[in-house]
Amino acid sequence: MAGRSLKETMQASGASTLVKTLIKATDSSLEEPKRKHVESLLMFTHRPEIATRDVVEGLFKRLEEPGWVVVLKTLLVFHRLMRDGHEVKTSPAERQCVQCVCSG
């Protein structure tokens, strides 16, 4: 599985709703992330059966994409999740983001 893009991994494994939503929210179109996809991701932060870590890991994988549009949209989604996501569940995500960015 190493070396595959998130989209290829999704197609190969019949991916979850979370992965599909991550890809749709951070696609390569020159438009802002669609509100319905960002709101779906926000809802994932409020669902107890979804680990915030899964959302964060999916977004970090999108940061590895070569296209600048995908990376910019991913950063916008990160910002929105940290600002409006479930407070208790996103606090660890914020710490993880800072640690990953600071450690290189």
PDB file of N, CA and C in Angstrom:
ATOM      1  N   MET A   1       0.790  -1.186   0.000  1.00  0.00           N
ATOM      2  CA  MET A   1       0.000   0.000   0.000  1.00  0.00           C
ATOM      3  C   MET A   1       0.842   1.265   0.000  1.00  0.00           C
ATOM      4  N   ALA A   2       2.095   1.160   0.356  1.00  0.00           N
ATOM      5  CA  ALA A   2       2.979   2.314   0.371  1.00  0.00           C
ATOM      6  C   ALA A   2       3.159   2.849  -1.036  1.00  0.00           C
ATOM      7  N   GLY A   3       3.195   4.159  -1.156  1.00  0.00           N
ATOM      8  CA  GLY A   3       3.398   4.778  -2.445  1.00  0.00           C
ATOM      9  C   GLY A   3       2.101   5.080  -3.188  1.00  0.00           C
ATOM     10  N   ARG A   4       0.984   4.603  -2.701  1.00  0.00           N
ATOM     11  CA  ARG A   4      -0.304   4.893  -3.324  1.00  0.00           C
ATOM     12  C   ARG A   4      -0.830   6.237  -2.846  1.00  0.00           C
ATOM     13  N   SER A   5      -1.549   6.923  -3.738  1.00  0.00           N
ATOM     14  CA  SER A   5      -2.208   8.149  -3.315  1.00  0.00           C
ATOM     15  C   SER A   5      -3.453   7.773  -2.521  1.00  0.00           C
ATOM     16  N   LEU A   6      -4.010   8.730  -1.834  1.00  0.00           N
ATOM     17  CA  LEU A   6      -5.211   8.476  -1.048  1.00  0.00           C
ATOM     18  C   LEU A   6      -6.350   8.028  -1.959  1.00  0.00           C
ATOM     19  N   LYS A   7      -6.444   8.626  -3.131  1.00  0.00           N
ATOM     20  CA  LYS A   7      -7.503   8.272  -4.074  1.00  0.00           C
ATOM     21  C   LYS A   7      -7.333   6.831  -4.561  1.00  0.00           C
ATOM     22  N   GLU A   8      -6.098   6.427  -4.888  1.00  0.00           N
ATOM     23  CA  GLU A   8      -5.840   5.049  -5.325  1.00  0.00           C
ATOM     24  C   GLU A   8      -6.149   4.059  -4.207  1.00  0.00           C
ATOM     25  N   THR A   9      -5.768   4.403  -3.010  1.00  0.00           N
ATOM     26  CA  THR A   9      -6.047   3.542  -1.863  1.00  0.00           C
ATOM     27  C   THR A   9      -7.552   3.396  -1.681  1.00  0.00           C
ATOM     28  N   MET A  10      -8.268   4.510  -1.821  1.00  0.00           N
ATOM     29  CA  MET A  10      -9.713   4.491  -1.674  1.00  0.00           C
ATOM     30  C   MET A  10     -10.356   3.576  -2.717  1.00  0.00           C
ATOM     31  N   GLN A  11      -9.914   3.705  -3.962  1.00  0.00           N
ATOM     32  CA  GLN A  11     -10.478   2.899  -5.030  1.00  0.00           C
ATOM     33  C   GLN A  11     -10.165   1.420  -4.835  1.00  0.00           C
ATOM     34  N   ALA A  12      -8.964   1.117  -4.383  1.00  0.00           N
ATOM     35  CA  ALA A  12      -8.541  -0.271  -4.221  1.00  0.00           C
ATOM     36  C   ALA A  12      -9.252  -0.968  -3.058  1.00  0.00           C
ATOM     37  N   SER A  13      -9.594  -0.212  -2.036  1.00  0.00           N
ATOM     38  CA  SER A  13     -10.150  -0.843  -0.839  1.00  0.00           C
ATOM     39  C   SER A  13     -11.645  -0.644  -0.661  1.00  0.00           C
ATOM     40  N   GLY A  14     -12.300   0.014  -1.616  1.00  0.00           N
ATOM     41  CA  GLY A  14     -13.711   0.304  -1.427  1.00  0.00           C
ATOM     42  C   GLY A  14     -13.912   1.167  -0.204  1.00  0.00           C
ATOM     43  N   ALA A  15     -13.270   2.303  -0.179  1.00  0.00           N
ATOM     44  CA  ALA A  15     -13.084   3.132   1.004  1.00  0.00           C
ATOM     45  C   ALA A  15     -14.361   3.602   1.681  1.00  0.00           C
ATOM     46  N   SER A  16     -14.155   4.029   2.884  1.00  0.00           N
ATOM     47  CA  SER A  16     -15.224   4.486   3.761  1.00  0.00           C
ATOM     48  C   SER A  16     -15.769   5.848   3.336  1.00  0.00           C
ATOM     49  N   THR A  17     -16.868   6.199   3.948  1.00  0.00           N
ATOM     50  CA  THR A  17     -17.476   7.508   3.724  1.00  0.00           C
ATOM     51  C   THR A  17     -16.513   8.614   4.131  1.00  0.00           C
ATOM     52  N   LEU A  18     -15.768   8.406   5.206  1.00  0.00           N
ATOM     53  CA  LEU A  18     -14.811   9.408   5.669  1.00  0.00           C
ATOM     54  C   LEU A  18     -13.782   9.711   4.592  1.00  0.00           C
ATOM     55  N   VAL A  19     -13.178   8.692   4.020  1.00  0.00           N
ATOM     56  CA  VAL A  19     -12.139   8.899   3.000  1.00  0.00           C
ATOM     57  C   VAL A  19     -12.729   9.571   1.776  1.00  0.00           C
ATOM     58  N   LYS A  20     -13.895   9.139   1.359  1.00  0.00           N
ATOM     59  CA  LYS A  20     -14.544   9.760   0.199  1.00  0.00           C
ATOM     60  C   LYS A  20     -14.815  11.238   0.458  1.00  0.00           C
ATOM     61  N   THR A  21     -15.269  11.558   1.652  1.00  0.00           N
ATOM     62  CA  THR A  21     -15.555  12.944   2.002  1.00  0.00           C
ATOM     63  C   THR A  21     -14.282  13.773   2.046  1.00  0.00           C
ATOM     64  N   LEU A  22     -13.196  13.200   2.587  1.00  0.00           N
ATOM     65  CA  LEU A  22     -11.904  13.904   2.602  1.00  0.00           C
ATOM     66  C   LEU A  22     -11.459  14.250   1.186  1.00  0.00           C
ATOM     67  N   ILE A  23     -11.584  13.296   0.287  1.00  0.00           N
ATOM     68  CA  ILE A  23     -11.150  13.527  -1.095  1.00  0.00           C
ATOM     69  C   ILE A  23     -12.032  14.566  -1.775  1.00  0.00           C
ATOM     70  N   LYS A  24     -13.323  14.480  -1.566  1.00  0.00           N
ATOM     71  CA  LYS A  24     -14.229  15.444  -2.194  1.00  0.00           C
ATOM     72  C   LYS A  24     -14.026  16.850  -1.644  1.00  0.00           C
ATOM     73  N   ALA A  25     -13.743  16.974  -0.359  1.00  0.00           N
ATOM     74  CA  ALA A  25     -13.532  18.292   0.249  1.00  0.00           C
ATOM     75  C   ALA A  25     -12.229  18.927  -0.216  1.00  0.00           C
ATOM     76  N   THR A  26     -11.265  18.103  -0.616  1.00  0.00           N
ATOM     77  CA  THR A  26      -9.938  18.621  -0.980  1.00  0.00           C
ATOM     78  C   THR A  26      -9.568  18.257  -2.412  1.00  0.00           C
ATOM     79  N   ASP A  27     -10.559  18.257  -3.299  1.00  0.00           N
ATOM     80  CA  ASP A  27     -10.276  17.906  -4.698  1.00  0.00           C
ATOM     81  C   ASP A  27      -9.461  19.003  -5.383  1.00  0.00           C
ATOM     82  N   SER A  28      -9.100  18.787  -6.629  1.00  0.00           N
ATOM     83  CA  SER A  28      -8.198  19.712  -7.324  1.00  0.00           C
ATOM     84  C   SER A  28      -8.919  20.785  -8.132  1.00  0.00           C
ATOM     85  N   SER A  29     -10.226  20.918  -7.988  1.00  0.00           N
ATOM     86  CA  SER A  29     -10.943  21.975  -8.715  1.00  0.00           C
ATOM     87  C   SER A  29     -10.579  23.334  -8.121  1.00  0.00           C
ATOM     88  N   LEU A  30     -10.605  24.346  -8.964  1.00  0.00           N
ATOM     89  CA  LEU A  30     -10.226  25.689  -8.523  1.00  0.00           C
ATOM     90  C   LEU A  30     -11.408  26.413  -7.878  1.00  0.00           C
ATOM     91  N   GLU A  31     -12.034  25.763  -6.952  1.00  0.00           N
ATOM     92  CA  GLU A  31     -13.144  26.334  -6.190  1.00  0.00           C
ATOM     93  C   GLU A  31     -12.889  26.036  -4.723  1.00  0.00           C
ATOM     94  N   GLU A  32     -13.523  26.820  -3.860  1.00  0.00           N
ATOM     95  CA  GLU A  32     -13.358  26.542  -2.434  1.00  0.00           C
ATOM     96  C   GLU A  32     -13.954  25.176  -2.108  1.00  0.00           C
ATOM     97  N   PRO A  33     -13.513  24.570  -1.005  1.00  0.00           N
ATOM     98  CA  PRO A  33     -14.089  23.275  -0.630  1.00  0.00           C
ATOM     99  C   PRO A  33     -15.604  23.401  -0.485  1.00  0.00           C
ATOM    100  N   LYS A  34     -16.318  22.415  -1.016  1.00  0.00           N
ATOM    101  CA  LYS A  34     -17.779  22.476  -0.939  1.00  0.00           C
ATOM    102  C   LYS A  34     -18.230  22.413   0.512  1.00  0.00           C
ATOM    103  N   ARG A  35     -19.167  23.287   0.812  1.00  0.00           N
ATOM    104  CA  ARG A  35     -19.675  23.411   2.172  1.00  0.00           C
ATOM    105  C   ARG A  35     -20.199  22.075   2.706  1.00  0.00           C
ATOM    106  N   LYS A  36     -20.932  21.321   1.862  1.00  0.00           N
ATOM    107  CA  LYS A  36     -21.519  20.069   2.352  1.00  0.00           C
ATOM    108  C   LYS A  36     -20.460  19.056   2.756  1.00  0.00           C
ATOM    109  N   HIS A  37     -19.307  19.055   2.070  1.00  0.00           N
ATOM    110  CA  HIS A  37     -18.244  18.117   2.420  1.00  0.00           C
ATOM    111  C   HIS A  37     -17.528  18.547   3.703  1.00  0.00           C
ATOM    112  N   VAL A  38     -17.296  19.837   3.838  1.00  0.00           N
ATOM    113  CA  VAL A  38     -16.651  20.345   5.057  1.00  0.00           C
ATOM    114  C   VAL A  38     -17.571  20.117   6.261  1.00  0.00           C
ATOM    115  N   GLU A  39     -18.859  20.357   6.070  1.00  0.00           N
ATOM    116  CA  GLU A  39     -19.801  20.134   7.173  1.00  0.00           C
ATOM    117  C   GLU A  39     -19.889  18.656   7.531  1.00  0.00           C
ATOM    118  N   SER A  40     -19.767  17.780   6.534  1.00  0.00           N
ATOM    119  CA  SER A  40     -19.740  16.337   6.825  1.00  0.00           C
ATOM    120  C   SER A  40     -18.523  15.998   7.676  1.00  0.00           C
ATOM    121  N   LEU A  41     -17.364  16.580   7.343  1.00  0.00           N
ATOM    122  CA  LEU A  41     -16.160  16.334   8.132  1.00  0.00           C
ATOM    123  C   LEU A  41     -16.324  16.881   9.547  1.00  0.00           C
ATOM    124  N   LEU A  42     -16.968  18.028   9.671  1.00  0.00           N
ATOM    125  CA  LEU A  42     -17.239  18.574  11.004  1.00  0.00           C
ATOM    126  C   LEU A  42     -18.117  17.618  11.807  1.00  0.00           C
ATOM    127  N   MET A  43     -19.080  17.015  11.153  1.00  0.00           N
ATOM    128  CA  MET A  43     -19.958  16.059  11.833  1.00  0.00           C
ATOM    129  C   MET A  43     -19.170  14.832  12.301  1.00  0.00           C
ATOM    130  N   PHE A  44     -18.144  14.432  11.527  1.00  0.00           N
ATOM    131  CA  PHE A  44     -17.316  13.298  11.943  1.00  0.00           C
ATOM    132  C   PHE A  44     -16.640  13.577  13.280  1.00  0.00           C
ATOM    133  N   THR A  45     -16.317  14.845  13.572  1.00  0.00           N
ATOM    134  CA  THR A  45     -15.663  15.159  14.847  1.00  0.00           C
ATOM    135  C   THR A  45     -16.629  15.045  16.020  1.00  0.00           C
ATOM    136  N   HIS A  46     -17.910  14.970  15.738  1.00  0.00           N
ATOM    137  CA  HIS A  46     -18.919  14.844  16.797  1.00  0.00           C
ATOM    138  C   HIS A  46     -19.404  13.410  16.971  1.00  0.00           C
ATOM    139  N   ARG A  47     -18.982  12.507  16.106  1.00  0.00           N
ATOM    140  CA  ARG A  47     -19.436  11.116  16.178  1.00  0.00           C
ATOM    141  C   ARG A  47     -18.447  10.296  17.002  1.00  0.00           C
ATOM    142  N   PRO A  48     -18.934   9.629  18.044  1.00  0.00           N
ATOM    143  CA  PRO A  48     -18.034   8.889  18.936  1.00  0.00           C
ATOM    144  C   PRO A  48     -17.338   7.702  18.274  1.00  0.00           C
ATOM    145  N   GLU A  49     -17.946   7.125  17.245  1.00  0.00           N
ATOM    146  CA  GLU A  49     -17.334   5.947  16.627  1.00  0.00           C
ATOM    147  C   GLU A  49     -16.235   6.301  15.621  1.00  0.00           C
ATOM    148  N   ILE A  50     -16.085   7.573  15.296  1.00  0.00           N
ATOM    149  CA  ILE A  50     -15.030   8.021  14.374  1.00  0.00           C
ATOM    150  C   ILE A  50     -13.935   8.683  15.190  1.00  0.00           C
ATOM    151  N   ALA A  51     -12.719   8.188  15.050  1.00  0.00           N
ATOM    152  CA  ALA A  51     -11.588   8.779  15.766  1.00  0.00           C
ATOM    153  C   ALA A  51     -11.114  10.029  15.024  1.00  0.00           C
ATOM    154  N   THR A  52     -10.913  11.091  15.771  1.00  0.00           N
ATOM    155  CA  THR A  52     -10.397  12.317  15.163  1.00  0.00           C
ATOM    156  C   THR A  52      -9.064  12.038  14.484  1.00  0.00           C
ATOM    157  N   ARG A  53      -8.319  11.093  15.043  1.00  0.00           N
ATOM    158  CA  ARG A  53      -7.020  10.729  14.467  1.00  0.00           C
ATOM    159  C   ARG A  53      -7.171  10.262  13.012  1.00  0.00           C
ATOM    160  N   ASP A  54      -8.257   9.551  12.699  1.00  0.00           N
ATOM    161  CA  ASP A  54      -8.498   9.106  11.325  1.00  0.00           C
ATOM    162  C   ASP A  54      -8.695  10.290  10.384  1.00  0.00           C
ATOM    163  N   VAL A  55      -9.413  11.288  10.849  1.00  0.00           N
ATOM    164  CA  VAL A  55      -9.640  12.488  10.046  1.00  0.00           C
ATOM    165  C   VAL A  55      -8.310  13.208   9.812  1.00  0.00           C
ATOM    166  N   VAL A  56      -7.547  13.376  10.890  1.00  0.00           N
ATOM    167  CA  VAL A  56      -6.263  14.081  10.805  1.00  0.00           C
ATOM    168  C   VAL A  56      -5.286  13.334   9.886  1.00  0.00           C
ATOM    169  N   GLU A  57      -5.203  12.015  10.039  1.00  0.00           N
ATOM    170  CA  GLU A  57      -4.299  11.227   9.192  1.00  0.00           C
ATOM    171  C   GLU A  57      -4.691  11.325   7.728  1.00  0.00           C
ATOM    172  N   GLY A  58      -5.986  11.311   7.452  1.00  0.00           N
ATOM    173  CA  GLY A  58      -6.446  11.454   6.070  1.00  0.00           C
ATOM    174  C   GLY A  58      -6.068  12.800   5.490  1.00  0.00           C
ATOM    175  N   LEU A  59      -6.199  13.847   6.299  1.00  0.00           N
ATOM    176  CA  LEU A  59      -5.830  15.182   5.829  1.00  0.00           C
ATOM    177  C   LEU A  59      -4.316  15.296   5.631  1.00  0.00           C
ATOM    178  N   PHE A  60      -3.524  14.687   6.535  1.00  0.00           N
ATOM    179  CA  PHE A  60      -2.074  14.718   6.350  1.00  0.00           C
ATOM    180  C   PHE A  60      -1.673  14.013   5.062  1.00  0.00           C
ATOM    181  N   LYS A  61      -2.367  12.944   4.731  1.00  0.00           N
ATOM    182  CA  LYS A  61      -2.078  12.232   3.490  1.00  0.00           C
ATOM    183  C   LYS A  61      -2.356  13.136   2.289  1.00  0.00           C
ATOM    184  N   ARG A  62      -3.415  13.956   2.394  1.00  0.00           N
ATOM    185  CA  ARG A  62      -3.731  14.896   1.308  1.00  0.00           C
ATOM    186  C   ARG A  62      -2.659  15.977   1.173  1.00  0.00           C
ATOM    187  N   LEU A  63      -1.994  16.325   2.276  1.00  0.00           N
ATOM    188  CA  LEU A  63      -0.914  17.316   2.199  1.00  0.00           C
ATOM    189  C   LEU A  63       0.269  16.819   1.383  1.00  0.00           C
ATOM    190  N   GLU A  64       0.364  15.508   1.187  1.00  0.00           N
ATOM    191  CA  GLU A  64       1.462  14.920   0.412  1.00  0.00           C
ATOM    192  C   GLU A  64       1.196  14.941  -1.080  1.00  0.00           C
ATOM    193  N   GLU A  65      -0.001  15.331  -1.489  1.00  0.00           N
ATOM    194  CA  GLU A  65      -0.338  15.383  -2.913  1.00  0.00           C
ATOM    195  C   GLU A  65       0.489  16.471  -3.590  1.00  0.00           C
ATOM    196  N   PRO A  66       0.852  16.282  -4.869  1.00  0.00           N
ATOM    197  CA  PRO A  66       1.709  17.247  -5.553  1.00  0.00           C
ATOM    198  C   PRO A  66       1.015  18.555  -5.947  1.00  0.00           C
ATOM    199  N   GLY A  67      -0.297  18.557  -6.078  1.00  0.00           N
ATOM    200  CA  GLY A  67      -0.995  19.760  -6.535  1.00  0.00           C
ATOM    201  C   GLY A  67      -1.197  20.791  -5.443  1.00  0.00           C
ATOM    202  N   TRP A  68      -0.884  22.036  -5.757  1.00  0.00           N
ATOM    203  CA  TRP A  68      -1.000  23.098  -4.765  1.00  0.00           C
ATOM    204  C   TRP A  68      -2.444  23.342  -4.355  1.00  0.00           C
ATOM    205  N   VAL A  69      -3.397  23.127  -5.257  1.00  0.00           N
ATOM    206  CA  VAL A  69      -4.795  23.364  -4.941  1.00  0.00           C
ATOM    207  C   VAL A  69      -5.262  22.391  -3.854  1.00  0.00           C
ATOM    208  N   VAL A  70      -4.879  21.126  -3.989  1.00  0.00           N
ATOM    209  CA  VAL A  70      -5.255  20.113  -2.996  1.00  0.00           C
ATOM    210  C   VAL A  70      -4.659  20.461  -1.639  1.00  0.00           C
ATOM    211  N   VAL A  71      -3.412  20.881  -1.624  1.00  0.00           N
ATOM    212  CA  VAL A  71      -2.742  21.232  -0.367  1.00  0.00           C
ATOM    213  C   VAL A  71      -3.409  22.446   0.277  1.00  0.00           C
ATOM    214  N   LEU A  72      -3.703  23.463  -0.524  1.00  0.00           N
ATOM    215  CA  LEU A  72      -4.353  24.657   0.014  1.00  0.00           C
ATOM    216  C   LEU A  72      -5.735  24.329   0.582  1.00  0.00           C
ATOM    217  N   LYS A  73      -6.506  23.537  -0.145  1.00  0.00           N
ATOM    218  CA  LYS A  73      -7.823  23.150   0.345  1.00  0.00           C
ATOM    219  C   LYS A  73      -7.717  22.333   1.628  1.00  0.00           C
ATOM    220  N   THR A  74      -6.709  21.492   1.711  1.00  0.00           N
ATOM    221  CA  THR A  74      -6.501  20.688   2.914  1.00  0.00           C
ATOM    222  C   THR A  74      -6.222  21.592   4.107  1.00  0.00           C
ATOM    223  N   LEU A  75      -5.402  22.608   3.915  1.00  0.00           N
ATOM    224  CA  LEU A  75      -5.113  23.546   4.999  1.00  0.00           C
ATOM    225  C   LEU A  75      -6.372  24.317   5.412  1.00  0.00           C
ATOM    226  N   LEU A  76      -7.195  24.686   4.433  1.00  0.00           N
ATOM    227  CA  LEU A  76      -8.454  25.365   4.744  1.00  0.00           C
ATOM    228  C   LEU A  76      -9.372  24.470   5.569  1.00  0.00           C
ATOM    229  N   VAL A  77      -9.434  23.190   5.203  1.00  0.00           N
ATOM    230  CA  VAL A  77     -10.274  22.252   5.935  1.00  0.00           C
ATOM    231  C   VAL A  77      -9.733  22.054   7.352  1.00  0.00           C
ATOM    232  N   PHE A  78      -8.396  21.923   7.486  1.00  0.00           N
ATOM    233  CA  PHE A  78      -7.790  21.825   8.829  1.00  0.00           C
ATOM    234  C   PHE A  78      -8.219  23.015   9.684  1.00  0.00           C
ATOM    235  N   HIS A  79      -8.105  24.193   9.129  1.00  0.00           N
ATOM    236  CA  HIS A  79      -8.460  25.405   9.864  1.00  0.00           C
ATOM    237  C   HIS A  79      -9.916  25.352  10.321  1.00  0.00           C
ATOM    238  N   ARG A  80     -10.786  24.995   9.413  1.00  0.00           N
ATOM    239  CA  ARG A  80     -12.217  24.947   9.736  1.00  0.00           C
ATOM    240  C   ARG A  80     -12.510  23.898  10.810  1.00  0.00           C
ATOM    241  N   LEU A  81     -11.852  22.732  10.718  1.00  0.00           N
ATOM    242  CA  LEU A  81     -12.076  21.697  11.722  1.00  0.00           C
ATOM    243  C   LEU A  81     -11.576  22.121  13.096  1.00  0.00           C
ATOM    244  N   MET A  82     -10.445  22.794  13.139  1.00  0.00           N
ATOM    245  CA  MET A  82      -9.913  23.242  14.428  1.00  0.00           C
ATOM    246  C   MET A  82     -10.758  24.363  15.010  1.00  0.00           C
ATOM    247  N   ARG A  83     -11.317  25.177  14.130  1.00  0.00           N
ATOM    248  CA  ARG A  83     -12.135  26.296  14.599  1.00  0.00           C
ATOM    249  C   ARG A  83     -13.534  25.850  15.027  1.00  0.00           C
ATOM    250  N   ASP A  84     -14.162  24.966  14.228  1.00  0.00           N
ATOM    251  CA  ASP A  84     -15.569  24.654  14.447  1.00  0.00           C
ATOM    252  C   ASP A  84     -15.848  23.208  14.851  1.00  0.00           C
ATOM    253  N   GLY A  85     -14.825  22.361  14.889  1.00  0.00           N
ATOM    254  CA  GLY A  85     -15.041  20.968  15.243  1.00  0.00           C
ATOM    255  C   GLY A  85     -15.342  20.796  16.716  1.00  0.00           C
ATOM    256  N   HIS A  86     -15.685  19.590  17.092  1.00  0.00           N
ATOM    257  CA  HIS A  86     -15.996  19.266  18.494  1.00  0.00           C
ATOM    258  C   HIS A  86     -14.784  19.607  19.355  1.00  0.00           C
ATOM    259  N   GLU A  87     -14.991  20.444  20.347  1.00  0.00           N
ATOM    260  CA  GLU A  87     -13.896  20.988  21.155  1.00  0.00           C
ATOM    261  C   GLU A  87     -13.047  19.918  21.831  1.00  0.00           C
ATOM    262  N   VAL A  88     -13.679  18.969  22.464  1.00  0.00           N
ATOM    263  CA  VAL A  88     -12.938  17.949  23.201  1.00  0.00           C
ATOM    264  C   VAL A  88     -12.175  17.037  22.247  1.00  0.00           C
ATOM    265  N   LYS A  89     -12.804  16.667  21.145  1.00  0.00           N
ATOM    266  CA  LYS A  89     -12.177  15.725  20.232  1.00  0.00           C
ATOM    267  C   LYS A  89     -11.112  16.375  19.357  1.00  0.00           C
ATOM    268  N   THR A  90     -11.209  17.674  19.060  1.00  0.00           N
ATOM    269  CA  THR A  90     -10.225  18.289  18.183  1.00  0.00           C
ATOM    270  C   THR A  90      -8.991  18.788  18.915  1.00  0.00           C
ATOM    271  N   SER A  91      -9.046  18.914  20.234  1.00  0.00           N
ATOM    272  CA  SER A  91      -7.859  19.363  20.963  1.00  0.00           C
ATOM    273  C   SER A  91      -6.656  18.442  20.724  1.00  0.00           C
ATOM    274  N   PRO A  92      -6.806  17.118  20.811  1.00  0.00           N
ATOM    275  CA  PRO A  92      -5.675  16.249  20.488  1.00  0.00           C
ATOM    276  C   PRO A  92      -5.236  16.395  19.026  1.00  0.00           C
ATOM    277  N   ALA A  93      -6.183  16.638  18.144  1.00  0.00           N
ATOM    278  CA  ALA A  93      -5.839  16.813  16.729  1.00  0.00           C
ATOM    279  C   ALA A  93      -4.984  18.060  16.546  1.00  0.00           C
ATOM    280  N   GLU A  94      -5.337  19.121  17.243  1.00  0.00           N
ATOM    281  CA  GLU A  94      -4.543  20.343  17.151  1.00  0.00           C
ATOM    282  C   GLU A  94      -3.115  20.089  17.638  1.00  0.00           C
ATOM    283  N   ARG A  95      -3.000  19.391  18.753  1.00  0.00           N
ATOM    284  CA  ARG A  95      -1.655  19.090  19.266  1.00  0.00           C
ATOM    285  C   ARG A  95      -0.886  18.226  18.279  1.00  0.00           C
ATOM    286  N   GLN A  96      -1.551  17.244  17.713  1.00  0.00           N
ATOM    287  CA  GLN A  96      -0.877  16.358  16.752  1.00  0.00           C
ATOM    288  C   GLN A  96      -0.436  17.143  15.518  1.00  0.00           C
ATOM    289  N   CYS A  97      -1.277  18.037  15.038  1.00  0.00           N
ATOM    290  CA  CYS A  97      -0.921  18.853  13.873  1.00  0.00           C
ATOM    291  C   CYS A  97       0.325  19.683  14.156  1.00  0.00           C
ATOM    292  N   VAL A  98       0.326  20.343  15.304  1.00  0.00           N
ATOM    293  CA  VAL A  98       1.458  21.191  15.662  1.00  0.00           C
ATOM    294  C   VAL A  98       2.731  20.355  15.790  1.00  0.00           C
ATOM    295  N   GLN A  99       2.636  19.193  16.441  1.00  0.00           N
ATOM    296  CA  GLN A  99       3.805  18.337  16.601  1.00  0.00           C
ATOM    297  C   GLN A  99       4.335  17.858  15.262  1.00  0.00           C
ATOM    298  N   CYS A 100       3.459  17.464  14.362  1.00  0.00           N
ATOM    299  CA  CYS A 100       3.899  16.968  13.053  1.00  0.00           C
ATOM    300  C   CYS A 100       4.536  18.075  12.229  1.00  0.00           C
ATOM    301  N   VAL A 101       3.923  19.256  12.242  1.00  0.00           N
ATOM    302  CA  VAL A 101       4.458  20.368  11.449  1.00  0.00           C
ATOM    303  C   VAL A 101       5.799  20.814  12.014  1.00  0.00           C
ATOM    304  N   CYS A 102       5.905  20.891  13.336  1.00  0.00           N
ATOM    305  CA  CYS A 102       7.136  21.359  13.963  1.00  0.00           C
ATOM    306  C   CYS A 102       8.273  20.350  13.839  1.00  0.00           C
ATOM    307  N   SER A 103       7.936  19.056  13.800  1.00  0.00           N
ATOM    308  CA  SER A 103       8.991  18.054  13.734  1.00  0.00           C
ATOM    309  C   SER A 103       9.471  17.803  12.304  1.00  0.00           C
ATOM    310  N   GLY A 104       8.799  18.412  11.348  1.00  0.00           N
ATOM    311  CA  GLY A 104       9.254  18.309   9.955  1.00  0.00           C
ATOM    312  C   GLY A 104       8.605  17.198   9.281  1.00  0.00           C
TER     313      GLY A 104
END
